[in-house]
Coordinates of C-alpha atoms and ligand atoms in Angstrom, one line a residue:
M1 CA 49.9 33.3 -3.6
G2 CA 50.0 36.2 -1.2
V3 CA 46.9 38.4 -0.7
L4 CA 47.0 42.0 -1.8
P5 CA 45.7 44.3 0.9
F6 CA 43.0 45.6 -1.6
H7 CA 41.5 44.7 -4.9
P8 CA 43.4 46.7 -7.6
D9 CA 40.2 48.6 -8.3
S10 CA 40.3 49.9 -4.8
C11 CA 43.2 52.4 -5.9
A12 CA 40.4 54.8 -6.7
D13 CA 39.4 54.8 -3.0
F14 CA 42.7 56.6 -2.2
L15 CA 42.9 59.4 -5.0
T16 CA 44.1 62.8 -3.8
S17 CA 41.1 65.3 -3.8
D18 CA 42.8 67.1 -6.9
E19 CA 42.8 63.9 -8.8
L20 CA 39.4 63.0 -7.7
H21 CA 37.9 66.4 -8.7
R22 CA 39.5 66.4 -12.1
I23 CA 38.0 63.0 -12.8
Q24 CA 34.7 64.1 -11.5
L25 CA 34.4 67.2 -13.6
H26 CA 35.4 65.5 -16.7
R27 CA 32.8 62.7 -16.0
L28 CA 30.3 65.2 -15.0
Q29 CA 30.6 67.2 -18.2
T30 CA 30.4 64.0 -20.3
V31 CA 27.3 62.8 -18.6
V32 CA 25.5 66.1 -18.7
R33 CA 26.2 66.3 -22.4
A34 CA 25.0 62.8 -23.1
S35 CA 21.7 63.5 -21.2
Y36 CA 21.1 66.7 -23.0
E37 CA 21.6 64.9 -26.4
H38 CA 19.7 61.7 -25.7
V39 CA 17.2 62.3 -22.9
P40 CA 14.3 64.5 -24.0
L41 CA 13.1 65.1 -20.5
T42 CA 16.5 66.4 -19.2
R43 CA 17.1 68.4 -22.3
Q44 CA 13.6 70.1 -21.9
R45 CA 14.2 70.9 -18.2
M46 CA 17.6 72.3 -19.0
Q47 CA 16.3 74.4 -21.7
E48 CA 13.6 75.8 -19.4
R49 CA 16.2 76.9 -17.1
G50 CA 18.5 78.2 -19.9
V51 CA 21.3 75.8 -18.9
K52 CA 23.5 74.3 -21.6
P53 CA 26.0 71.5 -21.1
E54 CA 28.9 73.9 -21.7
H55 CA 27.8 76.0 -18.7
I56 CA 29.1 73.1 -16.5
R57 CA 32.7 74.5 -15.9
S58 CA 33.2 73.5 -12.3
L59 CA 31.8 70.9 -10.0
A60 CA 29.8 73.6 -8.2
D61 CA 28.0 74.4 -11.4
I62 CA 26.0 71.1 -10.9
A63 CA 23.6 73.4 -8.6
A64 CA 22.2 75.0 -11.9
L65 CA 21.0 71.6 -13.1
P66 CA 17.4 70.4 -12.5
F67 CA 16.8 67.6 -10.1
M68 CA 15.4 64.1 -11.0
Q69 CA 12.9 62.1 -9.0
K70 CA 11.7 58.5 -8.9
T71 CA 8.6 59.7 -10.5
D72 CA 10.5 60.7 -13.5
L73 CA 11.1 57.1 -14.1
R74 CA 7.5 56.2 -13.5
D75 CA 6.3 59.0 -15.9
T76 CA 8.7 57.8 -18.7
Y77 CA 7.9 54.1 -18.1
P78 CA 9.3 51.9 -19.5
Y79 CA 12.3 53.2 -21.3
G80 CA 11.9 57.0 -21.6
L81 CA 15.0 58.0 -19.7
F82 CA 17.4 55.6 -21.5
A83 CA 20.2 57.6 -23.3
R84 CA 21.3 54.5 -25.2
P85 CA 19.5 52.3 -27.9
M86 CA 18.3 48.9 -26.7
S87 CA 20.9 47.3 -28.7
D88 CA 23.4 48.7 -26.2
I89 CA 21.4 47.5 -23.1
V90 CA 22.6 44.1 -21.8
R91 CA 20.5 43.9 -18.6
L92 CA 17.3 45.3 -17.0
H93 CA 16.4 45.4 -13.4
A94 CA 13.3 46.9 -11.6
S95 CA 12.1 48.2 -8.3
S96 CA 8.9 49.3 -6.8
G97 CA 7.4 52.6 -8.0
T98 CA 4.7 54.7 -6.2
T99 CA 2.1 52.8 -8.1
G100 CA 1.5 49.3 -9.1
K101 CA 4.0 49.6 -12.1
P102 CA 7.8 49.1 -11.3
I103 CA 10.5 51.5 -12.4
I104 CA 12.8 49.9 -14.9
V105 CA 16.6 50.5 -15.1
G106 CA 18.9 49.3 -17.8
Y107 CA 22.7 48.8 -17.9
T108 CA 25.2 48.7 -20.9
R109 CA 28.2 46.4 -20.9
D110 CA 30.3 49.2 -19.3
D111 CA 27.6 50.0 -16.7
L112 CA 27.8 46.4 -15.6
N113 CA 31.7 46.6 -15.5
V114 CA 31.4 49.7 -13.2
W115 CA 28.9 48.0 -11.1
T116 CA 31.1 44.8 -10.7
S117 CA 34.1 47.2 -9.9
V118 CA 32.4 49.2 -7.2
M119 CA 31.0 46.0 -5.6
A120 CA 34.6 44.4 -5.6
R121 CA 35.8 47.7 -3.9
T122 CA 32.9 47.2 -1.4
F123 CA 33.9 43.7 -0.5
S124 CA 37.5 44.6 -0.4
A125 CA 36.9 47.6 1.9
V126 CA 35.1 45.3 4.4
G127 CA 38.3 43.1 4.3
L128 CA 37.2 40.3 2.1
N129 CA 39.5 38.7 -0.5
Q130 CA 39.9 35.6 -2.8
H131 CA 40.2 33.2 0.2
D132 CA 36.5 34.1 1.3
V133 CA 33.4 32.0 0.7
I134 CA 30.6 34.3 0.2
Q135 CA 27.0 33.2 0.8
N136 CA 24.9 35.7 -1.2
A137 CA 21.5 35.7 0.2
F138 CA 20.4 38.9 -1.5
G139 CA 17.5 38.0 -3.9
Y140 CA 18.5 37.0 -7.5
S141 CA 15.7 38.6 -9.4
L142 CA 14.7 42.0 -10.8
F143 CA 16.1 43.3 -7.5
T144 CA 19.5 44.6 -8.0
G145 CA 21.0 43.1 -4.6
G146 CA 21.5 39.5 -5.8
L147 CA 23.4 39.9 -9.0
G148 CA 25.2 43.2 -8.0
A149 CA 26.8 41.4 -5.1
H150 CA 27.4 38.2 -7.1
Y151 CA 29.6 39.8 -9.8
G152 CA 31.5 41.9 -7.3
A153 CA 32.4 38.9 -5.3
E154 CA 33.4 37.0 -8.3
A155 CA 35.6 39.8 -9.5
L156 CA 37.2 39.8 -6.1
G157 CA 38.1 36.3 -6.7
A158 CA 36.1 35.0 -3.7
T159 CA 34.0 31.9 -3.9
V160 CA 30.4 32.9 -4.4
I161 CA 27.3 30.7 -3.4
P162 CA 24.4 32.2 -5.3
I163 CA 21.7 30.9 -2.8
S164 CA 19.5 33.9 -3.1
G165 CA 17.0 34.9 -0.3
G166 CA 14.7 32.6 1.6
N167 CA 14.7 28.9 2.5
T168 CA 16.1 29.4 6.0
E169 CA 17.0 25.8 6.7
R170 CA 19.0 25.4 3.5
Q171 CA 20.8 28.8 4.3
I172 CA 21.9 27.4 7.8
M173 CA 23.0 24.0 6.1
V174 CA 25.1 25.8 3.4
M175 CA 26.5 28.2 5.9
Q176 CA 27.7 25.2 7.9
D177 CA 28.7 22.6 5.4
F178 CA 30.2 24.9 2.7
G179 CA 32.7 26.6 5.1
V180 CA 31.0 30.0 4.6
T181 CA 33.1 33.0 5.8
A182 CA 30.9 35.9 4.8
I183 CA 27.2 36.5 4.1
C184 CA 25.4 39.1 2.1
S185 CA 21.6 39.8 3.0
T186 CA 19.2 42.3 4.5
P187 CA 20.1 42.8 8.2
S188 CA 16.5 41.8 9.1
Y189 CA 16.9 38.5 7.2
F190 CA 20.2 37.7 8.9
L191 CA 18.6 38.4 12.3
H192 CA 16.0 35.9 11.3
L193 CA 18.8 33.4 10.4
V194 CA 20.5 34.0 13.8
E195 CA 17.3 33.3 15.6
A196 CA 16.8 30.2 13.6
V197 CA 20.3 28.8 14.3
E198 CA 19.7 29.5 17.9
A199 CA 16.3 27.9 18.0
S200 CA 17.8 24.8 16.6
G201 CA 20.2 24.5 19.5
R202 CA 23.3 25.2 17.2
G203 CA 25.5 28.1 17.9
F204 CA 27.7 30.3 15.8
G205 CA 31.0 29.2 17.6
N206 CA 31.6 26.2 15.2
L207 CA 30.9 28.1 12.0
N208 CA 33.6 29.9 9.9
L209 CA 31.5 32.9 9.4
K210 CA 33.3 36.2 10.3
T211 CA 31.8 38.8 8.2
G212 CA 28.3 40.2 7.4
V213 CA 27.6 42.6 4.5
F214 CA 24.1 44.1 5.2
G215 CA 22.2 46.7 3.3
A216 CA 19.0 47.4 1.3
E217 CA 17.0 48.7 4.3
P218 CA 17.6 50.9 7.3
W219 CA 19.1 49.4 10.5
T220 CA 20.9 50.7 13.5
D221 CA 24.1 50.7 15.4
S222 CA 22.3 48.9 18.3
M223 CA 21.1 46.2 15.9
R224 CA 24.7 45.9 14.7
A225 CA 25.9 45.4 18.3
H226 CA 23.2 42.9 18.9
I227 CA 24.2 40.9 15.7
Q228 CA 27.9 41.2 16.5
S229 CA 27.6 40.0 20.1
R230 CA 25.3 37.1 19.4
T231 CA 27.4 35.7 16.4
G232 CA 30.8 36.9 17.0
I233 CA 31.0 38.3 13.2
K234 CA 31.7 41.8 12.0
A235 CA 28.5 43.3 10.5
Y236 CA 29.0 46.0 7.8
D237 CA 26.5 48.5 6.4
I238 CA 26.4 48.9 2.6
Y239 CA 24.2 51.3 0.6
G240 CA 22.8 51.5 -2.8
L241 CA 19.6 52.0 -4.8
T242 CA 18.3 50.8 -8.1
E243 CA 17.9 54.1 -9.8
I244 CA 21.6 54.9 -9.3
I245 CA 23.1 51.4 -9.9
G246 CA 22.1 49.0 -7.2
P247 CA 24.4 48.0 -4.3
G248 CA 27.8 49.5 -4.5
V249 CA 27.1 53.2 -4.1
A250 CA 28.7 53.4 -0.5
T251 CA 30.1 51.1 2.0
E252 CA 31.7 50.9 5.4
C253 CA 35.3 50.0 5.8
E254 CA 36.9 47.9 8.6
Q255 CA 36.6 51.0 10.8
Q256 CA 32.7 50.7 10.7
A257 CA 32.4 54.5 11.0
G258 CA 30.2 55.6 8.2
M259 CA 30.0 54.7 4.6
H260 CA 32.5 55.7 1.9
V261 CA 30.8 56.8 -1.2
F262 CA 32.4 55.8 -4.5
E263 CA 32.7 59.5 -5.4
D264 CA 34.5 58.8 -8.6
H265 CA 31.3 57.2 -10.0
F266 CA 28.6 58.9 -7.8
L267 CA 28.7 62.7 -7.1
M268 CA 27.0 63.4 -3.8
E269 CA 25.2 66.5 -2.5
I270 CA 23.2 67.1 0.6
V271 CA 20.1 69.3 0.1
D272 CA 17.4 70.6 2.4
P273 CA 14.5 68.2 1.6
K274 CA 11.9 70.9 1.7
T275 CA 13.7 73.7 -0.3
G276 CA 16.2 71.7 -2.3
K277 CA 18.9 74.1 -1.3
T278 CA 22.4 72.6 -1.0
L279 CA 23.5 72.2 2.6
A280 CA 27.1 72.6 4.0
D281 CA 29.1 69.4 4.6
G282 CA 28.2 67.9 7.9
E283 CA 24.7 69.2 7.9
E284 CA 21.9 66.5 7.8
G285 CA 19.5 66.5 4.8
E286 CA 18.5 64.5 1.7
L287 CA 21.2 62.7 -0.2
V288 CA 21.3 63.7 -3.9
L289 CA 23.3 61.6 -6.3
T290 CA 24.5 62.1 -9.8
T291 CA 25.9 59.1 -11.8
L292 CA 29.2 60.2 -13.2
S293 CA 29.8 57.2 -15.6
K294 CA 26.5 55.6 -16.1
Q295 CA 25.7 55.2 -19.8
A296 CA 22.3 53.6 -20.1
I297 CA 20.4 55.9 -17.7
P298 CA 22.4 58.8 -16.6
M299 CA 20.7 60.2 -13.4
I300 CA 21.5 63.8 -12.7
R301 CA 20.9 65.2 -9.2
F302 CA 18.6 62.3 -8.2
R303 CA 16.6 63.0 -5.1
T304 CA 17.2 59.7 -3.1
H305 CA 14.8 60.7 -0.2
D306 CA 17.3 59.2 2.1
I307 CA 18.4 61.3 5.0
T308 CA 22.0 61.4 6.0
S309 CA 25.1 63.8 6.3
I310 CA 28.6 63.9 5.1
I311 CA 31.3 63.1 7.5
T312 CA 34.0 65.7 7.0
E313 CA 36.8 64.2 9.0
P314 CA 39.3 61.8 7.2
C315 CA 38.9 58.1 7.9
A316 CA 41.5 56.2 9.8
C317 CA 41.6 53.7 7.1
G318 CA 43.3 56.1 4.7
R319 CA 40.6 56.2 2.1
T320 CA 40.1 59.7 0.8
I321 CA 36.5 59.2 -0.8
R322 CA 34.2 60.8 1.8
R323 CA 31.7 59.1 4.1
I324 CA 28.1 59.5 4.8
R325 CA 26.4 58.7 8.2
R326 CA 24.1 55.6 8.6
I327 CA 20.9 56.2 6.7
T328 CA 18.2 55.8 9.4
H329 CA 15.1 57.2 7.7
R330 CA 13.7 58.6 4.5
C331 CA 11.9 61.8 3.9
D332 CA 8.9 60.3 2.1
D333 CA 6.5 57.6 2.9
M334 CA 8.2 54.7 1.3
M335 CA 8.4 51.7 3.7
I336 CA 10.9 49.0 3.3
I337 CA 9.5 45.5 4.4
R338 CA 11.8 42.5 4.2
G339 CA 13.8 44.5 1.8
V340 CA 10.9 45.1 -0.5
N341 CA 9.9 48.8 -1.1
V342 CA 6.2 49.5 -0.5
F343 CA 4.4 52.7 -0.6
P344 CA 1.1 53.3 1.3
S345 CA -0.4 54.6 -2.1
Q346 CA 0.1 51.1 -3.5
I347 CA -1.8 49.5 -0.5
E348 CA -4.5 52.1 -0.9
A349 CA -4.9 51.4 -4.7
A350 CA -5.2 47.7 -4.0
L351 CA -7.8 48.1 -1.4
L352 CA -9.8 50.5 -3.5
E353 CA -9.9 48.0 -6.2
V354 CA -11.7 45.5 -4.0
E355 CA -13.9 48.1 -2.2
P356 CA -14.4 51.3 -3.9
T357 CA -15.8 53.1 -0.9
L358 CA -13.2 52.1 1.6
P359 CA -13.3 54.5 4.6
H360 CA -10.3 54.2 6.9
Y361 CA -7.3 52.0 7.1
Q362 CA -4.0 51.8 8.8
I363 CA -0.8 49.9 8.1
V364 CA 0.9 48.4 11.1
L365 CA 4.5 47.2 10.9
S366 CA 5.9 44.9 13.4
R367 CA 8.8 42.4 13.7
K368 CA 8.4 38.8 14.6
E369 CA 11.4 36.4 15.1
G370 CA 13.5 39.0 13.2
L371 CA 11.1 39.2 10.2
D372 CA 9.1 42.2 9.3
Q373 CA 5.3 41.8 9.4
M374 CA 2.7 44.0 7.8
E375 CA -1.0 44.1 9.0
V376 CA -3.4 46.2 7.2
R377 CA -6.3 47.2 9.5
I378 CA -9.5 48.2 7.7
E379 CA -12.7 49.8 9.2
V380 CA -15.7 48.1 7.8
T381 CA -18.8 50.1 7.5
E382 CA -21.9 49.6 9.8
A383 CA -23.7 47.8 6.9
M384 CA -20.8 45.4 6.3
F385 CA -20.4 44.9 9.9
R386 CA -23.9 43.4 10.1
D387 CA -23.1 41.2 7.2
K388 CA -22.6 37.4 7.7
V389 CA -19.1 36.4 9.1
S390 CA -18.5 34.5 5.9
A391 CA -18.9 37.6 3.7
L392 CA -16.4 39.4 5.9
E393 CA -14.0 36.6 5.7
Q394 CA -14.3 36.6 2.0
L395 CA -13.8 40.4 1.7
Q396 CA -10.7 40.0 3.9
K397 CA -9.2 37.3 1.7
R398 CA -9.8 39.4 -1.5
M399 CA -8.0 42.3 0.1
E400 CA -5.0 40.2 1.0
H401 CA -4.9 38.8 -2.4
A402 CA -5.1 42.3 -4.1
I403 CA -2.3 43.7 -1.9
E404 CA -0.2 40.7 -2.4
H405 CA -0.7 41.1 -6.1
V406 CA 0.5 44.7 -6.2
V407 CA 3.3 44.7 -3.7
G408 CA 4.4 41.1 -4.0
L409 CA 4.4 40.5 -0.3
R410 CA 2.0 38.4 1.7
V411 CA 0.2 40.6 4.3
N412 CA -2.5 40.1 6.9
V413 CA -5.6 42.1 6.5
R414 CA -7.7 42.6 9.8
L415 CA -11.2 44.0 9.4
V416 CA -12.0 46.2 12.4
E417 CA -15.1 47.8 13.8
P418 CA -16.4 51.0 12.5
R419 CA -14.6 54.0 14.1
S420 CA -12.0 51.9 15.9
I421 CA -9.1 53.5 14.0
A422 CA -7.9 56.7 15.7
R423 CA -8.8 59.8 13.8
S424 CA -6.1 62.5 13.5
E425 CA -6.8 66.1 13.2
G426 CA -4.4 66.7 10.2
K427 CA -3.1 64.1 8.0
A428 CA -4.3 60.5 8.6
K429 CA -1.7 58.5 10.3
R430 CA -1.5 55.7 7.7
V431 CA 1.5 53.9 9.0
V432 CA 2.3 52.8 12.5
D433 CA 5.9 51.3 12.7
Q434 CA 6.3 49.2 15.8
R435 CA 9.4 47.4 14.5
K436 CA 11.8 47.4 17.4
E437 CA 15.5 47.4 17.0
G438 CA 17.4 44.1 17.1
Ligands
AMP501 P1 16.1 49.6 -3.9 O1 16.2 50.4 -5.0 O2 15.0 48.7 -3.9 O3 17.4 48.7 -3.7 O4 16.0 50.4 -2.5 C1 16.9 51.4 -2.3 C2 16.6 52.1 -1.0 O5 16.8 51.2 0.0 C3 17.4 53.3 -0.7 O6 17.0 54.5 -1.3 C4 17.3 53.4 0.8 O7 16.1 54.0 1.3 C5 17.2 51.9 1.2 N1 18.5 51.4 1.7 C6 19.4 50.6 0.9 N2 20.6 50.4 1.5 C7 20.3 51.0 2.8 C8 21.2 51.0 4.1 N3 22.4 50.4 4.1 N4 20.5 51.7 5.0 C9 19.4 52.3 5.0 N5 18.6 52.3 3.9 C10 19.1 51.6 2.9
ZN502 ZN1 37.4 54.1 6.1

């Protein structure tokens, strides 16, 4: 059987702008009405501003609607933003919140169908089809990466290997023996695999691998160049976030020149992160997304905290859905470590639980053999410093344990001498990021 150039669902990537805008407006009106009727927080905020669903007559009218934030999910934990009864919810996922509790998102059957569809369009855009064998090394868990990529790859008709993250030796064995042609993972984990393959004396030359689909954390064009030249594969950037759907919000195409946003499902705006004012196309600012078709948790004007800009020129691939530039950083203090979201506030809370009068600490991020490492340096007080070594060791272990318990990552705690962490005049510099590219 011949191969279609695209998955049938990819038709929506090529709509005329008139068609796209008609679909967007109709969906926006529907989602705003559903939120107004079923989500008390949204209704209350719209009422405070005197906005009613019928006031949304054009796409530009979205600017009248209030923003939503990650903290809204935290404050209404667990199900306060759900617009559908639990009997309609067929799946839950979760992601780190700013405190110890995660944020929870739900999906209806239709939501899962949309997710599968945008992920099939993602794989199709990077040139994959039913002849591909895809090793899915995104984590299968509460994290959206694993299952999101899984169902998209199946819908594409490709062969999926649900290996999940970790276990590097097995990943390499599978890549080699199963004839893997494409892999999905975080870019840093793939770099770790590359180093492990090279360390074992094997090369990429005799593997079938030709495509990498990487996302869930920031990376750079120079990291891409590094990956591509060492492995001979083409490495693509994909973008998504739990609050909106998971992976499948935006993807690069074979041009590797910015990520096409699936605008028929996600309406994008770029705003000034400080004032919230809408910026013109092409200007850099915070990406704000509205889910146009999501039923379980409609997100209206969600502040992603991701910094990017809209590419206004048409793409050589012919897709009409617009692109955003690579996301290199966030405008809040969320760190992404081995694909896991971590806030300094979580670390602080964990440390305070162990030692209520904690003075100064600093989080140092580095990269070793392609893997992110986190060290938390903590100044001990003079009194503690005079304690027995064994007491200090115990304190260190307890702190490591407390942090691991809250953020789910193993970290190194290093107790340092009093006054050895540099003081700053203004805000304390809590995070030192020494992760180098590549
Ligand atoms: P999560 O909800 O745990 O999947 O985390 C979503 C966050 O991961 C986003 O808001 C971004 O900050 C980050 N992220 C996901 N994909 C990318 C990407 N391709 N480039 C940069 N950051 C990304
Ligand atoms: Zn393109």
